[in-house]
Amino acid sequence: MSDQSVIHDIGYQRYTGTRLGRGYAARSLFEHGLRISFGLGRSAKAKIFPWIVIGMVSALAVIVVAIKAQTGEMVLSYQDLPATISVVAMVFLAVVAPELVSRDLRNQTLPLYFSRPIRRSDYALAKLAALIVAVWLLLAGPQTLIFLGSAFTAADASGVGAEARGLLGGWLISAVYAMVFASLAVLIASIASRRAFAAGAIVVVFMVTSPVVGLLIALGEGRAMSQIAPMFSPFLLPEGVRQWLFGTSFDVGPYGPVYGLVTLLLVAGCTSLLVLRYRKVSL
Amino acid sequence: MEHRKPRTKGSPVSDLDLRGVSRWYGNVVAVNDVTMTLGPGVTGLLGPNGAGKTTLLHMMAGFLAPSRGEVLIDGDATWRNPAIYRKLGLVNEREAVYGFLSGKEFVRASAKLHGLPDADAATRRAIELVEMADAQDRRMDTYSKGMRQRMRVAAALVHDPAVLLLDEPFNGMDPRQRMHMMDLLHRLGAQGRTVLFSSHILEEVEQVSGTVQVIVAGRLAASGDYRTIRRLMTHRPHVFAIRSSDDRRLAVALMASDSVAGVTLGKDGLTVHAGDYGTFTRALPRIALDEGVRVRQLIPSDESLESVFSYLVSA
Amino acid sequence: MALIATQSLTKTYPGGVTALSDLTLSVEPGIIGLVGANGAGKSTMIKTLLGLLTPTSGRAEVLGLDPTTAGGQVRARVGYMPEHDCLPPDMIAAEFVTHMGRMTGLPRTVARERASEALRHVGLYEERYRQIGGYSTGMKQRVKLAQALVHDPDLLLLDEPTNGLDPAGRDAMLTLIHRIGTEFGISVVVCSHLLGEIERICDSLIAIEGGRLLRADRIDAMTTGTDVLAIEVAEGTAELSAALAQRGLTATAEGRMLLVPLTEEATYDLVLRTVAELDLPLHRLDQRRHRVAELFSTATPTPSLEVSHV
């Protein structure tokens, strides 16, 4: 009879397997950021806020679908939706951006990241990408729900096709909103290491221009001023782009392309500042 | 601790006296029935994190009232007694220092706060005592950690107190800075001051002072010289490490002795557990000579402050 | 191949502070103590080795790589444990270390497994599934060590690993580091102010002072025996001193001890015989060795001339 007894070696094992590069690490950080944004993989308390927000915007989508089913009328078009829930998106950002970014600053966890192969710019861009995608999902999710609801009640295949085109347009506008909002929010959050300050600062920056812009629009009714002033509000800038691309928003006169350019510059500018900000962080 | 040399002719020495002192916060008993007397010289206040060292120091410094018992300096309570600060200096663990002040200004401010008649002279003396005269005119935010600490000691000494309390004074200092600070504390102790410093780094305490007060979970576990404390632990066999010309032979011979409780043979030599310290230490030379074994090294391996401390904590 | 080598390494910050000055050294794999470098010198050294800082002049080499050009590669093979608090309190330890593993390029499942193992090796068992916020200082230090270890580095940089630990915790951490350096086969650089710790677990030492190299040597080269024998008897010291003098051995008193010159092996026997004849309790018999601390007691600069921090 053979003796089957053995002691297994559970001492320290060296690792000789694959080691993936910067790209993988950045993607992991992006994924991690996305999960944090929606409270996944963390305590129940962290899930409350994001899921209430998701619940709210989903409820809105369901209502729109219900009304469409009943009366055939689309009270909120795909492209209208982001504007309608933009304030909710801002609040979402004011809570989530600090979670994503200020925490690492506050806890001084950054040295643990930067002593690894990942570069500082990788870190900054991964966080930015995660937040852009999170906001986009927040806006595109309800749009998709509306599409699904409408597709079921559509009259025929061409109806579905029309809905699909509408959805894609809506997604594009959501993307513009996401990029403008997220790049501003992440930059602000990366400067304030206290979550409460960051949250407040985000709200302030988003809303500070609104009164003045509103005034200028009212004063400059129909003239250049009312066509240019909206560029200065984060809520209205994407709408200007919408008008330029699809003509479905307020009057921007000949300044459509300028809206596009300003959006590009804003996003690029915030991104650069963000990367610069993390360059300055010391180990 | 028995020599009482006054710092200057005629200046008195002071005794710091704790009698049955306890301090609690609701259900948390930070300090539990501590009685000790400290006289001139340097004493180390030792204990694990959260054992109550800082609470004790604060009570000694009059910042905190004991929930029970008395904290006295020369018979006067430290609590609610501003006059006590003439005899007492405290150097806290963490203190924000106004970086823009020069060292001299900082110490002078302390002198003025004490209402000293000749603030400048007192400042000069204090700074000389800590050997910081060369840097006194520089801003404190240009000082290294060790230098800032020394200035804070100067500020605490400016009124020539008989009692000096320091909370974790060596925190974060490099070896050179630590040596200077240790040297300073020795000098202060030799001047007849009563110096008490707290630390949880045994290596530091061992080098500064053999006299310790050990606090464990709020209770005073032991006082005095740590080597003597070790010898008081008679129920624990003393552990010795021996290297000789023939370890095994010596081991066998030692096991024959009543005073030996156990012997372990290792590649670095012999480890002996001696149940009877007195008998063993006398017997070893004789046994080795009888066996013709040359003893090259005999070291008491559990007499270090580290061992004594771990025994006290686990008691 | 040397583990770490520098040649005339110098770093001057704008503003004029020179943190490292003309440092030339070479250390073999093993456990190395880095001592004396407070503030600017130490953090500059660490950042330079990790490739996060470019030297003003001179070169550095880590594991045969130049950190200035191959920084990413160096960082993939080095694990760093910072001195300060750096852990997110609201994450579960196992998840955090897994995440850090992935940040160093470990595939998902591998990262999870190695994280679990790393936490086990540092002595965290069921606690690793709890949030870091509830951990004691000792446990947090272990998590910091685990995240440095998770990707199986060839070199660990530990900055004051026993910081904030009580004597028992300190002892446990030092034992762990020693195990890592000897059994696991990973080289370790330990930054510490406590020479006792360094003498206990390190094989070599780098001492930096004022940005300059004070000494870089093996510990056993610095702790060689002297020709002095220390004797301590629990009582009768004066008697012993006199008796030894009679036999031609002049003893100098030092505290409770007597020091005699150790010129030949026979001295040991002479001392033992004398003690036995007088029936004195022998407490200690030990050849004096040099100590690392001696490095700092010679030519001590006055305290007010210390280099200030950055």
PDB file of C-alpha atoms in Angstrom, chain A residues 46-282:
ATOM      1  CA  ALA A  46     -21.664  54.026  -1.775  1.00  0.00           C
ATOM      2  CA  LYS A  47     -24.310  52.602  -4.090  1.00  0.00           C
ATOM      3  CA  ILE A  48     -27.202  54.668  -2.788  1.00  0.00           C
ATOM      4  CA  PHE A  49     -26.547  57.925  -4.562  1.00  0.00           C
ATOM      5  CA  PRO A  50     -25.631  56.703  -8.052  1.00  0.00           C
ATOM      6  CA  TRP A  51     -28.497  54.280  -8.143  1.00  0.00           C
ATOM      7  CA  ILE A  52     -31.041  56.842  -7.023  1.00  0.00           C
ATOM      8  CA  VAL A  53     -29.859  59.036  -9.873  1.00  0.00           C
ATOM      9  CA  ILE A  54     -30.078  56.150 -12.311  1.00  0.00           C
ATOM     10  CA  GLY A  55     -33.511  55.355 -10.976  1.00  0.00           C
ATOM     11  CA  MET A  56     -34.674  58.929 -11.524  1.00  0.00           C
ATOM     12  CA  VAL A  57     -33.506  59.246 -15.091  1.00  0.00           C
ATOM     13  CA  SER A  58     -34.805  55.799 -15.941  1.00  0.00           C
ATOM     14  CA  ALA A  59     -38.166  56.689 -14.497  1.00  0.00           C
ATOM     15  CA  LEU A  60     -38.227  59.739 -16.741  1.00  0.00           C
ATOM     16  CA  ALA A  61     -37.493  57.563 -19.745  1.00  0.00           C
ATOM     17  CA  VAL A  62     -40.246  55.141 -18.801  1.00  0.00           C
ATOM     18  CA  ILE A  63     -42.726  57.984 -18.469  1.00  0.00           C
ATOM     19  CA  VAL A  64     -41.805  59.291 -21.906  1.00  0.00           C
ATOM     20  CA  VAL A  65     -42.282  55.828 -23.401  1.00  0.00           C
ATOM     21  CA  ALA A  66     -45.600  55.397 -21.620  1.00  0.00           C
ATOM     22  CA  ILE A  67     -46.900  58.703 -22.918  1.00  0.00           C
ATOM     23  CA  LYS A  68     -45.740  57.839 -26.419  1.00  0.00           C
ATOM     24  CA  ALA A  69     -47.526  54.511 -26.190  1.00  0.00           C
ATOM     25  CA  GLN A  70     -50.724  56.170 -25.025  1.00  0.00           C
ATOM     26  CA  THR A  71     -50.855  59.266 -27.155  1.00  0.00           C
ATOM     27  CA  GLY A  72     -48.290  58.582 -29.881  1.00  0.00           C
ATOM     28  CA  GLU A  73     -46.617  61.848 -28.947  1.00  0.00           C
ATOM     29  CA  MET A  74     -42.918  62.004 -28.139  1.00  0.00           C
ATOM     30  CA  VAL A  75     -42.847  64.651 -25.422  1.00  0.00           C
ATOM     31  CA  LEU A  76     -39.104  64.478 -25.146  1.00  0.00           C
ATOM     32  CA  SER A  77     -36.971  63.801 -28.182  1.00  0.00           C
ATOM     33  CA  TYR A  78     -33.711  61.856 -27.949  1.00  0.00           C
ATOM     34  CA  GLN A  79     -31.753  65.038 -28.310  1.00  0.00           C
ATOM     35  CA  ASP A  80     -33.890  66.903 -25.766  1.00  0.00           C
ATOM     36  CA  LEU A  81     -33.150  64.413 -23.046  1.00  0.00           C
ATOM     37  CA  PRO A  82     -29.590  65.459 -22.075  1.00  0.00           C
ATOM     38  CA  ALA A  83     -30.688  69.072 -21.662  1.00  0.00           C
ATOM     39  CA  THR A  84     -33.602  67.988 -19.504  1.00  0.00           C
ATOM     40  CA  ILE A  85     -31.491  65.995 -17.104  1.00  0.00           C
ATOM     41  CA  SER A  86     -28.347  68.113 -17.317  1.00  0.00           C
ATOM     42  CA  VAL A  87     -28.777  69.422 -13.798  1.00  0.00           C
ATOM     43  CA  VAL A  88     -29.054  65.863 -12.517  1.00  0.00           C
ATOM     44  CA  ALA A  89     -25.882  65.051 -14.423  1.00  0.00           C
ATOM     45  CA  MET A  90     -24.140  67.962 -12.750  1.00  0.00           C
ATOM     46  CA  VAL A  91     -25.189  66.772  -9.314  1.00  0.00           C
ATOM     47  CA  PHE A  92     -24.028  63.271 -10.210  1.00  0.00           C
ATOM     48  CA  LEU A  93     -20.655  64.722 -11.181  1.00  0.00           C
ATOM     49  CA  ALA A  94     -20.418  66.841  -8.083  1.00  0.00           C
ATOM     50  CA  VAL A  95     -20.632  63.663  -6.018  1.00  0.00           C
ATOM     51  CA  VAL A  96     -18.800  61.200  -8.222  1.00  0.00           C
ATOM     52  CA  ALA A  97     -15.854  63.253  -9.523  1.00  0.00           C
ATOM     53  CA  PRO A  98     -14.498  63.831  -6.019  1.00  0.00           C
ATOM     54  CA  GLU A  99     -14.983  60.143  -5.221  1.00  0.00           C
ATOM     55  CA  LEU A 100     -12.954  59.274  -8.241  1.00  0.00           C
ATOM     56  CA  VAL A 101     -10.197  61.789  -7.915  1.00  0.00           C
ATOM     57  CA  SER A 102     -10.084  63.710  -4.658  1.00  0.00           C
ATOM     58  CA  ARG A 103      -9.918  60.570  -2.570  1.00  0.00           C
ATOM     59  CA  ASP A 104      -6.607  59.443  -4.010  1.00  0.00           C
ATOM     60  CA  LEU A 105      -5.234  62.908  -3.352  1.00  0.00           C
ATOM     61  CA  ARG A 106      -6.557  63.078   0.158  1.00  0.00           C
ATOM     62  CA  ASN A 107      -5.408  59.596   1.141  1.00  0.00           C
ATOM     63  CA  GLN A 108      -2.049  60.237  -0.479  1.00  0.00           C
ATOM     64  CA  THR A 109      -2.394  57.051  -2.479  1.00  0.00           C
ATOM     65  CA  LEU A 110      -0.778  58.571  -5.569  1.00  0.00           C
ATOM     66  CA  PRO A 111       2.778  57.505  -4.660  1.00  0.00           C
ATOM     67  CA  LEU A 112       1.588  53.917  -4.824  1.00  0.00           C
ATOM     68  CA  TYR A 113       0.418  54.488  -8.418  1.00  0.00           C
ATOM     69  CA  PHE A 114       3.369  56.501  -9.588  1.00  0.00           C
ATOM     70  CA  SER A 115       5.925  54.062  -8.245  1.00  0.00           C
ATOM     71  CA  ARG A 116       4.503  51.642 -10.798  1.00  0.00           C
ATOM     72  CA  PRO A 117       5.029  51.525 -14.553  1.00  0.00           C
ATOM     73  CA  ILE A 118       1.893  53.589 -15.159  1.00  0.00           C
ATOM     74  CA  ARG A 119       2.634  57.188 -16.113  1.00  0.00           C
ATOM     75  CA  ARG A 120       1.062  60.239 -14.548  1.00  0.00           C
ATOM     76  CA  SER A 121      -0.618  61.166 -17.800  1.00  0.00           C
ATOM     77  CA  ASP A 122      -2.005  57.622 -18.027  1.00  0.00           C
ATOM     78  CA  TYR A 123      -3.526  58.036 -14.598  1.00  0.00           C
ATOM     79  CA  ALA A 124      -5.098  61.401 -15.401  1.00  0.00           C
ATOM     80  CA  LEU A 125      -6.494  60.273 -18.742  1.00  0.00           C
ATOM     81  CA  ALA A 126      -7.851  57.003 -17.367  1.00  0.00           C
ATOM     82  CA  LYS A 127      -9.750  58.864 -14.669  1.00  0.00           C
ATOM     83  CA  LEU A 128     -11.054  61.378 -17.188  1.00  0.00           C
ATOM     84  CA  ALA A 129     -12.145  58.645 -19.567  1.00  0.00           C
ATOM     85  CA  ALA A 130     -13.925  56.813 -16.775  1.00  0.00           C
ATOM     86  CA  LEU A 131     -15.900  59.884 -15.827  1.00  0.00           C
ATOM     87  CA  ILE A 132     -16.765  60.783 -19.428  1.00  0.00           C
ATOM     88  CA  VAL A 133     -18.075  57.281 -20.004  1.00  0.00           C
ATOM     89  CA  ALA A 134     -19.960  57.328 -16.682  1.00  0.00           C
ATOM     90  CA  VAL A 135     -21.762  60.542 -17.580  1.00  0.00           C
ATOM     91  CA  TRP A 136     -22.400  59.317 -21.095  1.00  0.00           C
ATOM     92  CA  LEU A 137     -23.993  56.156 -19.715  1.00  0.00           C
ATOM     93  CA  LEU A 138     -26.136  58.278 -17.440  1.00  0.00           C
ATOM     94  CA  LEU A 139     -27.444  60.240 -20.422  1.00  0.00           C
ATOM     95  CA  ALA A 140     -27.463  57.522 -23.049  1.00  0.00           C
ATOM     96  CA  GLY A 141     -29.085  54.952 -20.777  1.00  0.00           C
ATOM     97  CA  PRO A 142     -32.487  56.673 -20.671  1.00  0.00           C
ATOM     98  CA  GLN A 143     -32.207  57.457 -24.378  1.00  0.00           C
ATOM     99  CA  THR A 144     -31.722  53.780 -25.054  1.00  0.00           C
ATOM    100  CA  LEU A 145     -34.669  52.913 -22.827  1.00  0.00           C
ATOM    101  CA  ILE A 146     -36.835  55.297 -24.804  1.00  0.00           C
ATOM    102  CA  PHE A 147     -35.635  53.697 -28.019  1.00  0.00           C
ATOM    103  CA  LEU A 148     -36.431  50.212 -26.784  1.00  0.00           C
ATOM    104  CA  GLY A 149     -39.868  51.312 -25.667  1.00  0.00           C
ATOM    105  CA  SER A 150     -40.541  53.133 -28.927  1.00  0.00           C
ATOM    106  CA  ALA A 151     -39.185  50.326 -31.080  1.00  0.00           C
ATOM    107  CA  PHE A 152     -41.737  47.927 -29.596  1.00  0.00           C
ATOM    108  CA  THR A 153     -44.612  50.246 -30.274  1.00  0.00           C
ATOM    109  CA  ALA A 154     -43.410  51.351 -33.704  1.00  0.00           C
ATOM    110  CA  ALA A 155     -45.726  50.890 -36.641  1.00  0.00           C
ATOM    111  CA  ASP A 156     -43.258  49.203 -38.971  1.00  0.00           C
ATOM    112  CA  ALA A 157     -39.588  48.566 -39.804  1.00  0.00           C
ATOM    113  CA  SER A 158     -39.037  52.018 -41.180  1.00  0.00           C
ATOM    114  CA  GLY A 159     -40.414  53.387 -37.930  1.00  0.00           C
ATOM    115  CA  VAL A 160     -37.771  51.470 -36.059  1.00  0.00           C
ATOM    116  CA  GLY A 161     -35.167  52.740 -38.476  1.00  0.00           C
ATOM    117  CA  ALA A 162     -36.225  56.316 -37.806  1.00  0.00           C
ATOM    118  CA  GLU A 163     -36.069  55.715 -34.088  1.00  0.00           C
ATOM    119  CA  ALA A 164     -32.591  54.230 -34.438  1.00  0.00           C
ATOM    120  CA  ARG A 165     -31.335  57.258 -36.323  1.00  0.00           C
ATOM    121  CA  GLY A 166     -32.832  59.475 -33.667  1.00  0.00           C
ATOM    122  CA  LEU A 167     -31.109  57.452 -30.975  1.00  0.00           C
ATOM    123  CA  LEU A 168     -27.725  57.775 -32.628  1.00  0.00           C
ATOM    124  CA  GLY A 169     -28.168  61.523 -32.836  1.00  0.00           C
ATOM    125  CA  GLY A 170     -29.121  61.528 -29.196  1.00  0.00           C
ATOM    126  CA  TRP A 171     -26.056  59.511 -28.284  1.00  0.00           C
ATOM    127  CA  LEU A 172     -23.847  61.991 -30.064  1.00  0.00           C
ATOM    128  CA  ILE A 173     -25.299  64.890 -28.134  1.00  0.00           C
ATOM    129  CA  SER A 174     -24.908  62.911 -24.919  1.00  0.00           C
ATOM    130  CA  ALA A 175     -21.254  62.431 -25.810  1.00  0.00           C
ATOM    131  CA  VAL A 176     -20.753  66.176 -26.239  1.00  0.00           C
ATOM    132  CA  TYR A 177     -22.390  66.834 -22.883  1.00  0.00           C
ATOM    133  CA  ALA A 178     -20.339  64.087 -21.267  1.00  0.00           C
ATOM    134  CA  MET A 179     -17.057  65.443 -22.554  1.00  0.00           C
ATOM    135  CA  VAL A 180     -17.741  69.042 -21.584  1.00  0.00           C
ATOM    136  CA  PHE A 181     -19.127  68.223 -18.155  1.00  0.00           C
ATOM    137  CA  ALA A 182     -16.657  65.527 -17.186  1.00  0.00           C
ATOM    138  CA  SER A 183     -13.501  67.319 -18.249  1.00  0.00           C
ATOM    139  CA  LEU A 184     -14.504  70.362 -16.213  1.00  0.00           C
ATOM    140  CA  ALA A 185     -15.511  68.311 -13.204  1.00  0.00           C
ATOM    141  CA  VAL A 186     -12.413  66.132 -13.072  1.00  0.00           C
ATOM    142  CA  LEU A 187     -10.114  69.122 -13.363  1.00  0.00           C
ATOM    143  CA  ILE A 188     -11.881  70.864 -10.499  1.00  0.00           C
ATOM    144  CA  ALA A 189     -11.910  67.736  -8.353  1.00  0.00           C
ATOM    145  CA  SER A 190      -8.206  67.152  -8.936  1.00  0.00           C
ATOM    146  CA  ILE A 191      -7.420  70.572  -7.516  1.00  0.00           C
ATOM    147  CA  ALA A 192      -9.535  70.289  -4.404  1.00  0.00           C
ATOM    148  CA  SER A 193      -8.457  67.419  -2.200  1.00  0.00           C
ATOM    149  CA  ARG A 194     -11.404  67.687   0.132  1.00  0.00           C
ATOM    150  CA  ARG A 195     -14.477  66.040  -1.309  1.00  0.00           C
ATOM    151  CA  ALA A 196     -16.923  68.593   0.061  1.00  0.00           C
ATOM    152  CA  PHE A 197     -14.989  71.511  -1.362  1.00  0.00           C
ATOM    153  CA  ALA A 198     -14.617  69.789  -4.705  1.00  0.00           C
ATOM    154  CA  ALA A 199     -18.322  69.081  -4.881  1.00  0.00           C
ATOM    155  CA  GLY A 200     -19.198  72.663  -4.042  1.00  0.00           C
ATOM    156  CA  ALA A 201     -16.616  74.009  -6.457  1.00  0.00           C
ATOM    157  CA  ILE A 202     -18.040  71.922  -9.285  1.00  0.00           C
ATOM    158  CA  VAL A 203     -21.515  73.223  -8.704  1.00  0.00           C
ATOM    159  CA  VAL A 204     -20.283  76.786  -8.484  1.00  0.00           C
ATOM    160  CA  VAL A 205     -18.239  76.609 -11.680  1.00  0.00           C
ATOM    161  CA  PHE A 206     -21.095  75.055 -13.595  1.00  0.00           C
ATOM    162  CA  MET A 207     -23.661  77.555 -12.430  1.00  0.00           C
ATOM    163  CA  VAL A 208     -21.734  80.740 -11.874  1.00  0.00           C
ATOM    164  CA  THR A 209     -22.109  81.936 -15.434  1.00  0.00           C
ATOM    165  CA  SER A 210     -25.804  81.105 -15.753  1.00  0.00           C
ATOM    166  CA  PRO A 211     -27.287  84.351 -14.373  1.00  0.00           C
ATOM    167  CA  VAL A 212     -25.047  86.561 -16.482  1.00  0.00           C
ATOM    168  CA  VAL A 213     -25.538  84.464 -19.590  1.00  0.00           C
ATOM    169  CA  GLY A 214     -29.288  84.480 -19.045  1.00  0.00           C
ATOM    170  CA  LEU A 215     -29.241  88.237 -18.743  1.00  0.00           C
ATOM    171  CA  LEU A 216     -27.171  88.692 -21.873  1.00  0.00           C
ATOM    172  CA  ILE A 217     -29.479  86.401 -23.827  1.00  0.00           C
ATOM    173  CA  ALA A 218     -32.517  88.375 -22.701  1.00  0.00           C
ATOM    174  CA  LEU A 219     -30.896  91.719 -23.423  1.00  0.00           C
ATOM    175  CA  GLY A 220     -29.483  90.778 -26.785  1.00  0.00           C
ATOM    176  CA  GLU A 221     -32.675  89.200 -28.091  1.00  0.00           C
ATOM    177  CA  GLY A 222     -32.163  88.059 -31.670  1.00  0.00           C
ATOM    178  CA  ARG A 223     -28.786  89.703 -32.026  1.00  0.00           C
ATOM    179  CA  ALA A 224     -25.220  88.484 -31.900  1.00  0.00           C
ATOM    180  CA  MET A 225     -25.014  88.760 -28.124  1.00  0.00           C
ATOM    181  CA  SER A 226     -27.787  86.263 -27.573  1.00  0.00           C
ATOM    182  CA  GLN A 227     -26.142  83.934 -30.052  1.00  0.00           C
ATOM    183  CA  ILE A 228     -22.682  84.096 -28.450  1.00  0.00           C
ATOM    184  CA  ALA A 229     -23.426  84.417 -24.752  1.00  0.00           C
ATOM    185  CA  PRO A 230     -24.600  80.813 -24.297  1.00  0.00           C
ATOM    186  CA  MET A 231     -21.057  79.606 -25.083  1.00  0.00           C
ATOM    187  CA  PHE A 232     -20.064  80.590 -21.590  1.00  0.00           C
ATOM    188  CA  SER A 233     -22.396  78.288 -19.763  1.00  0.00           C
ATOM    189  CA  PRO A 234     -21.504  74.617 -19.545  1.00  0.00           C
ATOM    190  CA  PHE A 235     -25.212  73.805 -19.809  1.00  0.00           C
ATOM    191  CA  LEU A 236     -25.725  75.750 -23.013  1.00  0.00           C
ATOM    192  CA  LEU A 237     -22.475  75.089 -24.828  1.00  0.00           C
ATOM    193  CA  PRO A 238     -23.465  71.542 -25.844  1.00  0.00           C
ATOM    194  CA  GLU A 239     -26.826  72.853 -26.954  1.00  0.00           C
ATOM    195  CA  GLY A 240     -25.047  75.256 -29.260  1.00  0.00           C
ATOM    196  CA  VAL A 241     -23.164  72.338 -30.782  1.00  0.00           C
ATOM    197  CA  ARG A 242     -26.462  70.519 -31.141  1.00  0.00           C
ATOM    198  CA  GLN A 243     -27.849  73.430 -33.096  1.00  0.00           C
ATOM    199  CA  TRP A 244     -24.768  73.490 -35.303  1.00  0.00           C
ATOM    200  CA  LEU A 245     -24.930  69.767 -36.049  1.00  0.00           C
ATOM    201  CA  PHE A 246     -28.647  69.136 -36.168  1.00  0.00           C
ATOM    202  CA  GLY A 247     -30.351  72.511 -35.998  1.00  0.00           C
ATOM    203  CA  THR A 248     -32.646  71.310 -33.211  1.00  0.00           C
ATOM    204  CA  SER A 249     -31.779  73.793 -30.481  1.00  0.00           C
ATOM    205  CA  PHE A 250     -31.771  77.561 -29.988  1.00  0.00           C
ATOM    206  CA  ASP A 251     -30.646  80.067 -32.579  1.00  0.00           C
ATOM    207  CA  VAL A 252     -26.924  80.495 -32.829  1.00  0.00           C
ATOM    208  CA  GLY A 253     -26.840  82.396 -36.072  1.00  0.00           C
ATOM    209  CA  PRO A 254     -23.589  81.935 -38.002  1.00  0.00           C
ATOM    210  CA  TYR A 255     -21.690  80.942 -34.872  1.00  0.00           C
ATOM    211  CA  GLY A 256     -22.347  77.225 -35.023  1.00  0.00           C
ATOM    212  CA  PRO A 257     -18.772  76.236 -35.909  1.00  0.00           C
ATOM    213  CA  VAL A 258     -17.510  78.508 -33.160  1.00  0.00           C
ATOM    214  CA  TYR A 259     -19.465  76.440 -30.675  1.00  0.00           C
ATOM    215  CA  GLY A 260     -17.801  73.349 -32.039  1.00  0.00           C
ATOM    216  CA  LEU A 261     -14.389  74.931 -31.744  1.00  0.00           C
ATOM    217  CA  VAL A 262     -14.954  76.250 -28.254  1.00  0.00           C
ATOM    218  CA  THR A 263     -16.112  72.810 -27.114  1.00  0.00           C
ATOM    219  CA  LEU A 264     -13.002  71.240 -28.545  1.00  0.00           C
ATOM    220  CA  LEU A 265     -10.747  73.825 -26.967  1.00  0.00           C
ATOM    221  CA  LEU A 266     -12.470  73.533 -23.609  1.00  0.00           C
ATOM    222  CA  VAL A 267     -12.163  69.775 -23.489  1.00  0.00           C
ATOM    223  CA  ALA A 268      -8.581  69.827 -24.745  1.00  0.00           C
ATOM    224  CA  GLY A 269      -7.688  72.622 -22.352  1.00  0.00           C
ATOM    225  CA  CYS A 270      -9.151  70.904 -19.319  1.00  0.00           C
ATOM    226  CA  THR A 271      -7.463  67.659 -20.267  1.00  0.00           C
ATOM    227  CA  SER A 272      -4.069  69.327 -20.625  1.00  0.00           C
ATOM    228  CA  LEU A 273      -4.441  71.120 -17.322  1.00  0.00           C
ATOM    229  CA  LEU A 274      -5.438  67.861 -15.703  1.00  0.00           C
ATOM    230  CA  VAL A 275      -2.350  66.085 -16.984  1.00  0.00           C
ATOM    231  CA  LEU A 276      -0.223  69.039 -15.909  1.00  0.00           C
ATOM    232  CA  ARG A 277      -1.759  68.991 -12.483  1.00  0.00           C
ATOM    233  CA  TYR A 278      -0.723  65.396 -11.925  1.00  0.00           C
ATOM    234  CA  ARG A 279       2.778  66.088 -13.182  1.00  0.00           C
ATOM    235  CA  LYS A 280       3.156  68.429 -10.249  1.00  0.00           C
ATOM    236  CA  VAL A 281       2.196  65.890  -7.642  1.00  0.00           C
ATOM    237  CA  SER A 282       5.243  64.724  -5.784  1.00  0.00           C
TER     238      SER A 282
END
